[in-house]
Short mmCIF file of C-alpha atoms in Angstrom, two decimals:
data_model
loop_
_atom_site.label_atom_id
_atom_site.label_comp_id
_atom_site.label_asym_id
_atom_site.label_seq_id
_atom_site.Cartn_x
_atom_site.Cartn_y
_atom_site.Cartn_z
CA UNK O 30 0.13 -0.06 0.21
CA UNK O 31 2.78 2.55 0.94
CA UNK O 32 4.63 1.65 -2.42
CA UNK O 33 2.11 2.11 -4.93
CA UNK O 34 0.76 5.66 -3.85
CA UNK O 35 4.08 7.46 -4.83
CA UNK O 36 4.21 5.44 -7.88
CA UNK O 37 0.79 7.02 -8.99
CA UNK O 38 2.15 10.84 -7.86
CA UNK O 39 5.31 10.45 -10.05
CA UNK O 40 3.54 9.01 -13.20
CA UNK O 41 1.10 12.19 -12.85
CA UNK O 42 3.80 14.50 -12.57
CA UNK O 43 5.65 12.80 -15.50
CA UNK O 44 2.61 12.72 -17.74
CA UNK O 45 3.11 14.67 -20.92
CA UNK O 46 -0.07 16.35 -22.26
CA UNK O 47 -0.28 18.19 -25.30
CA UNK O 48 -3.13 20.29 -24.72
CA UNK O 49 -1.27 21.74 -21.82
CA UNK O 50 1.93 22.22 -23.46
CA UNK O 51 2.69 26.20 -23.34
CA UNK O 52 2.72 27.94 -26.96
CA UNK O 53 5.57 29.08 -27.67
CA UNK O 54 7.53 31.22 -30.27
CA UNK O 55 9.22 27.68 -31.77
CA UNK O 56 6.54 28.04 -34.79
CA UNK O 57 8.13 30.93 -36.41
CA UNK O 58 11.42 29.00 -36.84
CA UNK O 59 9.72 27.33 -39.82
CA UNK O 60 9.01 29.87 -42.36
CA UNK O 61 7.24 27.67 -44.52
CA UNK O 62 4.49 26.28 -41.76
CA UNK O 63 4.05 30.42 -40.91
CA UNK O 64 4.18 31.84 -44.55
CA UNK O 65 1.47 28.62 -45.29
CA UNK O 66 -0.99 30.14 -42.33
CA UNK O 67 -0.58 33.54 -43.44
CA UNK O 68 -1.65 33.03 -46.59
CA UNK O 69 -4.14 30.86 -45.40
CA UNK O 70 -5.69 33.32 -43.14
CA UNK O 71 -5.14 36.38 -45.96
CA UNK O 72 -7.10 34.35 -48.09
CA UNK O 73 -10.01 33.73 -45.71
CA UNK O 74 -10.18 37.50 -44.68
CA UNK O 75 -10.39 38.35 -48.61
CA UNK O 76 -13.19 35.95 -49.38
CA UNK O 77 -14.97 37.16 -46.64
CA UNK O 78 -14.68 40.35 -47.23
CA UNK O 79 -16.06 39.87 -50.69
CA UNK O 80 -18.71 37.62 -49.85
CA UNK O 81 -19.99 40.71 -47.32
CA UNK O 82 -19.88 43.08 -50.35
CA UNK O 83 -21.68 40.62 -52.41
CA UNK O 84 -24.16 40.32 -49.65
CA UNK O 85 -24.46 44.35 -49.27
CA UNK O 86 -25.09 44.87 -53.36
CA UNK O 87 -27.70 42.02 -53.59
CA UNK O 88 -29.23 43.16 -50.27
CA UNK O 89 -29.50 46.93 -51.62
CA UNK O 90 -30.80 46.17 -54.97
CA UNK O 91 -33.76 43.64 -53.34
CA UNK O 92 -35.01 46.32 -50.80
CA UNK O 93 -34.41 49.68 -52.69
CA UNK O 94 -36.39 48.71 -55.90
CA UNK O 95 -39.46 48.28 -53.46
CA UNK O 96 -39.09 51.69 -52.14
CA UNK O 97 -38.23 53.68 -55.20
CA UNK O 98 -41.39 52.26 -56.68
CA UNK O 99 -43.41 53.52 -53.12
CA UNK O 100 -41.63 56.27 -53.41
CA UNK O 101 -43.43 57.69 -56.86
CA UNK O 102 -46.61 56.09 -56.28
CA UNK O 103 -46.27 58.49 -52.57
CA UNK O 104 -45.39 61.66 -54.95
CA UNK O 105 -48.54 61.16 -57.20
CA UNK O 106 -50.76 61.17 -54.26
CA UNK O 107 -49.05 64.18 -52.59
CA UNK O 108 -49.59 66.04 -56.19
CA UNK O 109 -53.21 64.82 -56.13
CA UNK O 110 -53.38 65.53 -52.34
CA UNK O 111 -52.35 69.16 -52.74
CA UNK O 112 -54.56 69.95 -55.92
CA UNK O 113 -57.45 68.65 -54.12
CA UNK O 114 -56.93 70.81 -51.10
CA UNK O 115 -55.72 73.68 -52.64
CA UNK O 116 -52.63 73.72 -50.82
CA UNK O 117 -49.09 75.38 -51.21
CA UNK O 118 -45.64 73.61 -51.34
CA UNK O 119 -45.21 75.30 -47.58
CA UNK O 120 -48.40 74.20 -46.09
CA UNK O 121 -47.83 70.84 -47.38
CA UNK O 122 -44.38 70.63 -46.30
CA UNK O 123 -45.60 71.67 -42.54
CA UNK O 124 -48.27 69.23 -42.86
CA UNK O 125 -45.30 66.35 -43.70
CA UNK O 126 -43.07 67.38 -41.20
CA UNK O 127 -45.70 66.91 -38.44
CA UNK O 128 -46.44 63.32 -39.69
CA UNK O 129 -42.89 62.29 -39.77
CA UNK O 130 -42.39 63.53 -36.21
CA UNK O 131 -45.38 61.24 -35.12
CA UNK O 132 -44.70 58.43 -37.50
CA UNK O 133 -41.73 55.95 -37.69
CA UNK O 134 -40.81 55.98 -41.26
CA UNK O 135 -38.78 52.94 -42.99
CA UNK O 136 -35.62 54.88 -44.55
CA UNK O 137 -34.27 54.11 -47.76
CA UNK O 138 -31.52 51.50 -47.96
CA UNK O 139 -27.94 52.35 -48.60
CA UNK O 140 -24.96 50.92 -49.56
CA UNK O 141 -23.31 51.41 -46.26
CA UNK O 142 -26.51 50.39 -44.48
CA UNK O 143 -26.89 46.96 -46.39
CA UNK O 144 -22.90 46.32 -45.70
CA UNK O 145 -23.47 46.69 -42.08
CA UNK O 146 -27.05 44.46 -41.75
CA UNK O 147 -24.61 41.72 -43.80
CA UNK O 148 -21.64 42.39 -41.03
CA UNK O 149 -24.68 41.28 -38.41
CA UNK O 150 -25.93 38.84 -39.96
CA UNK O 151 -22.84 36.98 -40.32
CA UNK O 152 -21.45 37.87 -37.17
CA UNK O 153 -24.69 36.19 -35.32
CA UNK O 154 -25.28 39.52 -33.65
CA UNK O 155 -28.66 40.25 -35.14
CA UNK O 156 -29.73 43.47 -33.59
CA UNK O 157 -33.24 43.65 -35.28
CA UNK O 158 -32.50 47.61 -36.40
CA UNK O 159 -33.59 46.54 -39.63
CA UNK O 160 -36.04 44.47 -41.36
CA UNK O 161 -36.67 42.76 -44.69
CA UNK O 162 -40.15 43.55 -46.41
CA UNK O 163 -39.58 41.58 -49.94
CA UNK O 164 -39.61 37.76 -49.97
CA UNK O 165 -36.96 37.60 -52.37
CA UNK O 166 -34.98 39.55 -49.67
CA UNK O 167 -35.75 36.47 -47.16
CA UNK O 168 -35.13 33.90 -49.05
CA UNK O 169 -31.42 35.02 -50.15
CA UNK O 170 -30.94 36.18 -46.59
CA UNK O 171 -31.85 32.30 -45.38
CA UNK O 172 -29.00 31.20 -48.02
CA UNK O 173 -26.72 33.92 -47.40
CA UNK O 174 -26.15 33.25 -43.67
CA UNK O 175 -26.17 29.39 -44.45
CA UNK O 176 -23.08 29.85 -46.41
CA UNK O 177 -21.61 33.09 -44.85
CA UNK O 178 -21.85 31.80 -41.11
CA UNK O 179 -19.39 28.94 -41.50
CA UNK O 180 -16.94 31.13 -43.58
CA UNK O 181 -16.79 33.92 -41.01
CA UNK O 182 -16.54 31.51 -38.21
CA UNK O 183 -13.68 29.53 -39.84
CA UNK O 184 -12.07 33.31 -40.56
CA UNK O 185 -11.90 34.46 -37.47
CA UNK O 186 -10.90 31.37 -35.83
CA UNK O 187 -7.83 31.16 -38.28
CA UNK O 188 -7.33 34.85 -37.22
CA UNK O 189 -7.45 34.08 -33.74
CA UNK O 190 -4.69 31.46 -34.30
CA UNK O 191 -2.30 34.09 -36.14
CA UNK O 192 -3.32 36.44 -33.00
CA UNK O 193 -2.14 34.05 -30.48
CA UNK O 194 1.25 33.63 -32.31
CA UNK O 195 1.83 37.30 -32.71
CA UNK O 196 1.31 37.66 -29.08
CA UNK O 197 3.24 34.90 -28.23
CA UNK O 198 6.64 36.08 -30.18
CA UNK O 199 6.00 39.44 -28.91
CA UNK O 200 5.81 38.34 -25.44
CA UNK O 201 8.72 36.37 -25.82
CA UNK O 202 10.75 39.11 -27.14
CA UNK O 203 9.80 41.29 -24.14
CA UNK O 204 10.88 38.75 -21.53
CA UNK O 205 14.01 38.11 -23.62
CA UNK O 206 14.82 41.93 -23.79
CA UNK O 207 14.23 42.05 -19.86
CA UNK O 208 16.43 39.27 -19.57
CA UNK O 209 13.84 36.99 -17.61
CA UNK O 210 14.84 33.35 -16.76
CA UNK O 211 11.68 31.34 -18.43
CA UNK O 212 10.58 33.07 -22.01
CA UNK O 213 8.15 30.30 -22.89
CA UNK O 214 4.95 31.97 -23.34
CA UNK O 215 2.00 29.92 -21.50
CA UNK O 216 -1.68 29.98 -22.30
CA UNK O 217 -2.49 31.49 -18.90
CA UNK O 218 -0.34 34.53 -19.85
CA UNK O 219 -1.85 34.74 -23.34
CA UNK O 220 -5.25 34.53 -21.85
CA UNK O 221 -4.61 37.42 -19.12
CA UNK O 222 -2.98 39.50 -22.14
CA UNK O 223 -5.96 39.09 -24.68
CA UNK O 224 -8.32 39.68 -21.90
CA UNK O 225 -6.56 43.16 -21.16
CA UNK O 226 -6.64 43.88 -24.86
CA UNK O 227 -10.62 43.36 -24.75
CA UNK O 228 -10.81 45.66 -22.11
CA UNK O 229 -8.91 48.28 -23.81
CA UNK O 230 -10.82 47.80 -27.26
CA UNK O 231 -14.08 48.07 -25.42
CA UNK O 232 -12.94 51.42 -23.31
CA UNK O 233 -11.85 53.09 -26.74
CA UNK O 234 -15.17 51.72 -28.56
CA UNK O 235 -17.16 53.30 -25.58
CA UNK O 236 -15.12 56.69 -25.70
CA UNK O 237 -15.78 56.82 -29.44
CA UNK O 238 -19.20 55.64 -29.46
CA UNK O 239 -20.16 57.96 -26.29
CA UNK O 240 -19.06 60.86 -28.77
CA UNK O 241 -21.24 60.07 -32.01
CA UNK O 242 -24.17 58.97 -30.78
CA UNK O 243 -26.22 60.23 -27.82
CA UNK O 244 -25.29 57.67 -25.24
CA UNK O 245 -23.15 58.13 -21.72
CA UNK O 246 -19.95 56.22 -21.35
CA UNK O 247 -21.75 53.40 -19.31
CA UNK O 248 -24.08 53.06 -22.22
CA UNK O 249 -21.76 52.78 -24.72
CA UNK O 250 -19.55 50.34 -23.11
CA UNK O 251 -22.85 48.49 -22.57
CA UNK O 252 -23.33 48.34 -26.29
CA UNK O 253 -19.82 47.12 -27.31
CA UNK O 254 -19.79 44.36 -24.37
CA UNK O 255 -23.43 43.18 -26.17
CA UNK O 256 -22.08 43.29 -29.34
CA UNK O 257 -18.68 41.60 -29.12
CA UNK O 258 -20.51 38.86 -27.07
CA UNK O 259 -22.92 38.67 -30.16
CA UNK O 260 -25.77 38.94 -27.65
CA UNK O 261 -27.50 41.84 -29.47
CA UNK O 262 -30.38 43.11 -27.98
CA UNK O 263 -31.00 45.95 -30.04
CA UNK O 264 -31.58 48.66 -27.84
CA UNK O 265 -28.83 50.20 -28.49
CA UNK O 266 -27.46 50.48 -32.51
CA UNK O 267 -25.24 52.77 -34.12
CA UNK O 268 -25.43 54.55 -37.51
CA UNK O 269 -28.98 54.39 -36.62
CA UNK O 270 -30.52 57.94 -35.48
CA UNK O 271 -28.34 60.95 -36.42
CA UNK O 272 -26.73 59.99 -39.28
CA UNK O 273 -29.74 58.68 -41.60
CA UNK O 274 -30.43 62.73 -42.88
CA UNK O 275 -26.16 62.84 -43.61
CA UNK O 276 -24.49 62.08 -46.52
CA UNK O 277 -22.15 58.88 -46.23
CA UNK O 278 -19.09 61.15 -46.52
CA UNK O 279 -19.93 63.22 -43.47
CA UNK O 280 -19.41 59.92 -41.42
CA UNK O 281 -17.38 57.67 -43.44
CA UNK O 282 -14.80 57.55 -40.84
CA UNK O 283 -17.23 56.94 -38.02
CA UNK O 284 -18.63 53.69 -40.11
CA UNK O 285 -15.17 52.33 -40.72
CA UNK O 286 -14.64 52.85 -37.11
CA UNK O 287 -17.61 50.47 -36.24
CA UNK O 288 -16.77 48.20 -38.75
CA UNK O 289 -13.12 48.17 -37.09
CA UNK O 290 -14.23 47.55 -33.77
CA UNK O 291 -16.47 44.83 -34.67
CA UNK O 292 -14.23 42.59 -36.80
CA UNK O 293 -11.17 43.43 -33.87
CA UNK O 294 -12.96 43.28 -30.92
CA UNK O 295 -14.15 39.60 -32.22
CA UNK O 296 -10.91 38.41 -33.29
CA UNK O 297 -9.37 39.13 -29.68
CA UNK O 298 -12.65 37.68 -28.17
CA UNK O 299 -12.42 34.29 -30.39
CA UNK O 300 -8.95 33.75 -29.52
CA UNK O 301 -9.15 33.86 -26.31
CA UNK O 302 -12.23 31.72 -25.85
CA UNK O 303 -10.20 29.48 -28.19
CA UNK O 304 -7.56 29.49 -25.25
CA UNK O 305 -10.16 29.00 -22.76
CA UNK O 306 -11.69 26.11 -24.28
CA UNK O 307 -8.31 24.42 -24.79
CA UNK O 308 -7.32 25.05 -20.75
CA UNK O 309 -10.54 23.64 -19.71
CA UNK O 310 -10.34 20.47 -22.06
CA UNK O 311 -6.63 19.81 -21.14
CA UNK O 312 -7.55 20.42 -17.53
CA UNK O 313 -10.71 17.91 -17.67
CA UNK O 314 -8.56 15.24 -19.64
CA UNK O 315 -5.73 15.58 -16.99
CA UNK O 316 -8.30 15.09 -14.28
CA UNK O 317 -10.07 11.88 -16.39
CA UNK O 318 -6.26 10.28 -16.60
CA UNK O 319 -5.61 10.54 -12.95
CA UNK O 320 -8.75 8.95 -12.13
CA UNK O 321 -8.54 6.25 -14.62
CA UNK O 322 -4.63 5.35 -13.05
CA UNK O 323 -6.45 6.06 -9.17
CA UNK O 324 -8.92 2.75 -10.26
CA UNK O 325 -6.19 0.90 -11.55
CA UNK O 326 -4.53 1.25 -8.81
CA UNK O 327 -7.00 0.22 -6.35
CA UNK O 328 -7.60 -2.76 -8.80
CA UNK O 329 -4.12 -4.14 -8.59
CA UNK O 330 -4.08 -3.40 -4.35
CA UNK O 331 -7.45 -5.76 -3.64
CA UNK O 332 -6.66 -8.52 -1.60
CA UNK O 333 -7.54 -12.09 -1.06
CA UNK O 334 -7.42 -14.81 1.29
CA UNK O 335 -6.47 -17.97 0.09
CA UNK O 336 -5.85 -20.39 2.99
CA UNK O 337 -3.36 -18.80 5.47
CA UNK O 338 -2.04 -16.33 3.10
CA UNK O 339 -3.12 -13.18 2.33
CA UNK O 340 -2.32 -12.47 -1.36
CA UNK O 341 -3.02 -9.61 -4.48
CA UNK O 342 -6.16 -10.51 -6.57
CA UNK O 343 -4.04 -9.17 -9.88
CA UNK O 344 -2.16 -12.28 -9.83
CA UNK O 345 -2.06 -13.63 -13.43
CA UNK O 346 -3.63 -10.99 -15.30
CA UNK O 347 -2.35 -8.86 -17.32
CA UNK O 348 -2.21 -5.24 -16.52
CA UNK O 349 -3.70 -2.80 -18.77
CA UNK O 350 -1.42 -0.13 -20.69
CA UNK O 351 -2.53 3.28 -20.05
CA UNK O 352 -1.41 6.19 -22.25
CA UNK O 353 0.82 7.18 -19.60
CA UNK O 354 2.58 4.12 -19.41
CA UNK O 355 2.86 3.67 -23.13
CA UNK O 356 4.96 6.95 -22.95
CA UNK O 357 6.99 5.60 -20.30
CA UNK O 358 10.16 3.83 -20.51
CA UNK O 359 10.65 0.07 -20.29
CA UNK O 360 12.50 0.61 -16.68
CA UNK O 361 9.95 2.86 -15.40
CA UNK O 362 7.39 0.61 -16.36
CA UNK O 363 9.23 -2.51 -14.62
CA UNK O 364 9.95 -0.26 -11.54
CA UNK O 365 5.82 0.83 -11.78
CA UNK O 366 4.94 -3.19 -11.96
CA UNK O 367 7.41 -4.16 -9.29
CA UNK O 368 6.16 -1.63 -6.65
CA UNK O 369 2.59 -2.36 -7.39
CA UNK O 370 2.69 -6.13 -7.49
CA UNK O 371 4.20 -6.34 -3.79
CA UNK O 372 0.80 -5.36 -2.43
CA UNK O 373 0.19 -7.14 0.91
CA UNK O 374 -1.89 -5.72 4.16
CA UNK O 375 1.29 -5.73 6.21
CA UNK O 376 3.68 -2.93 5.92
CA UNK O 377 6.60 -5.36 6.49
CA UNK O 378 8.10 -7.79 3.36
CA UNK O 379 8.84 -10.52 5.81
CA UNK O 380 6.24 -12.50 4.30
CA UNK O 381 6.12 -13.69 0.69
CA UNK O 382 3.44 -12.75 -1.51
CA UNK O 383 1.25 -15.92 -2.59
CA UNK O 384 2.42 -15.79 -6.44
CA UNK O 385 6.07 -15.82 -4.97
CA UNK O 386 5.15 -18.85 -3.00
CA UNK O 387 3.70 -20.73 -5.85
CA UNK O 388 6.74 -19.56 -7.94
CA UNK O 389 8.91 -21.17 -5.25
CA UNK O 390 6.81 -24.36 -4.70
CA UNK O 391 6.84 -25.13 -8.90
CA UNK O 392 10.48 -24.68 -9.04
CA UNK O 393 11.19 -27.18 -6.23
CA UNK O 394 8.81 -29.62 -7.70
CA UNK O 395 10.25 -29.40 -11.12
CA UNK O 396 13.81 -29.91 -9.24
CA UNK O 397 12.26 -33.08 -7.46
CA UNK O 398 11.09 -34.54 -10.91
CA UNK O 399 14.61 -33.75 -12.81
CA UNK O 400 16.16 -35.89 -9.38
CA UNK O 401 13.63 -38.59 -10.17
CA UNK O 402 14.37 -38.56 -13.50
CA UNK O 403 17.82 -38.82 -13.39
CA UNK O 404 17.66 -41.56 -10.54
CA UNK O 405 15.66 -43.78 -12.95
CA UNK O 406 17.91 -43.05 -16.13
CA UNK O 407 20.95 -44.12 -14.19
CA UNK O 408 19.22 -47.19 -12.42
CA UNK O 409 18.20 -48.08 -15.90
CA UNK O 410 21.34 -47.75 -17.09
CA UNK O 411 23.03 -50.01 -14.53
CA UNK O 412 20.58 -52.88 -15.04
CA UNK O 413 20.77 -52.66 -18.69
CA UNK O 414 24.88 -53.03 -18.16
CA UNK O 415 24.72 -56.21 -15.87
CA UNK O 416 22.54 -57.87 -17.97
CA UNK O 417 24.85 -57.55 -20.69
CA UNK O 418 27.80 -58.94 -18.43
CA UNK O 419 25.61 -62.11 -17.60
CA UNK O 420 24.85 -62.76 -21.46
CA UNK O 421 28.88 -62.51 -22.40
CA UNK O 422 29.47 -64.60 -19.49
CA UNK O 423 26.52 -67.56 -20.54
CA UNK O 424 28.44 -67.34 -24.19
CA UNK O 425 31.60 -67.90 -22.74
CA UNK O 426 31.05 -70.85 -20.49
CA UNK O 427 28.91 -72.26 -23.62
CA UNK O 428 32.30 -71.97 -25.32
#
């Protein structure tokens, strides 16, 4: 009992797990692999942006045509209304302004609105600030999302991996410049760095949103958190209220900042979530491995009373080779098996185990059998010799 427990700790301490291996800048030593991953990530980003532009064009074309037709019909009705009621243009403008202030009117789709709508669809945010009214637009949105969402997820997964490699390289260089002994970058250090980076992005976004939108700093921070976590309640939406009546050129920088906020924030969040999931999976896999080792050792330590001898129940059974034992050297496996086979309810080693007693008994029986066989052979040999001598004596006497 006392010899087996340390073996578990030794094996658990030496257990190599690939999931918990710290991320280093070693992959940067292979230029071919780095270049291959960079090209793949760049190609995914280009494909995603091209897909967004295609979706923006299609949504703009599908949803803008009904608006144009409805606008022409309303202009004809307005002209007929002014003619019937003998109203001047100024009087009609005042009446229309009053109606517009009391009624929620659906604004015209523009290209940047369509691009923003496509981004919200693929990012799984879904504010609900825009509604599709045509059947063609709804059907296209279904197939557009089915094809675009997997592409979006793969793109951000690949971009997050490259971001992890870049942060690992920067942190390793920083540690070397500070002359630190440990230059390897662990998953925990990367997770803390990306968490701080996410907070910085949220703070910068909250500051800019509070400047361009009629929100407070806390409301802007709340909007950024709801957006980057892809919850998307829709109670706060950018580019919705104060930018409808202005041309795109007047708030182009704000539009590009909103897009960069979504893309960069989701990339950092995806990479940090990836690291967190890897850490959780590595932790639970190590716990399961240790639990399996404990169960095997408990099964090997079970005792059985045979006659007057207390012995182990694993005698004659083949021990299962766990992944830990498979990765151990031959000497370590033999030492582990030797320690676990000498199991007894007594702390001393004066009494031999049942398996050793049985092996000694077999050797003794084998030795006795060999002795009897040797004695029989010598007796047979002596008898044959005496019989031959008698035959020779009888022949000589007869001659």
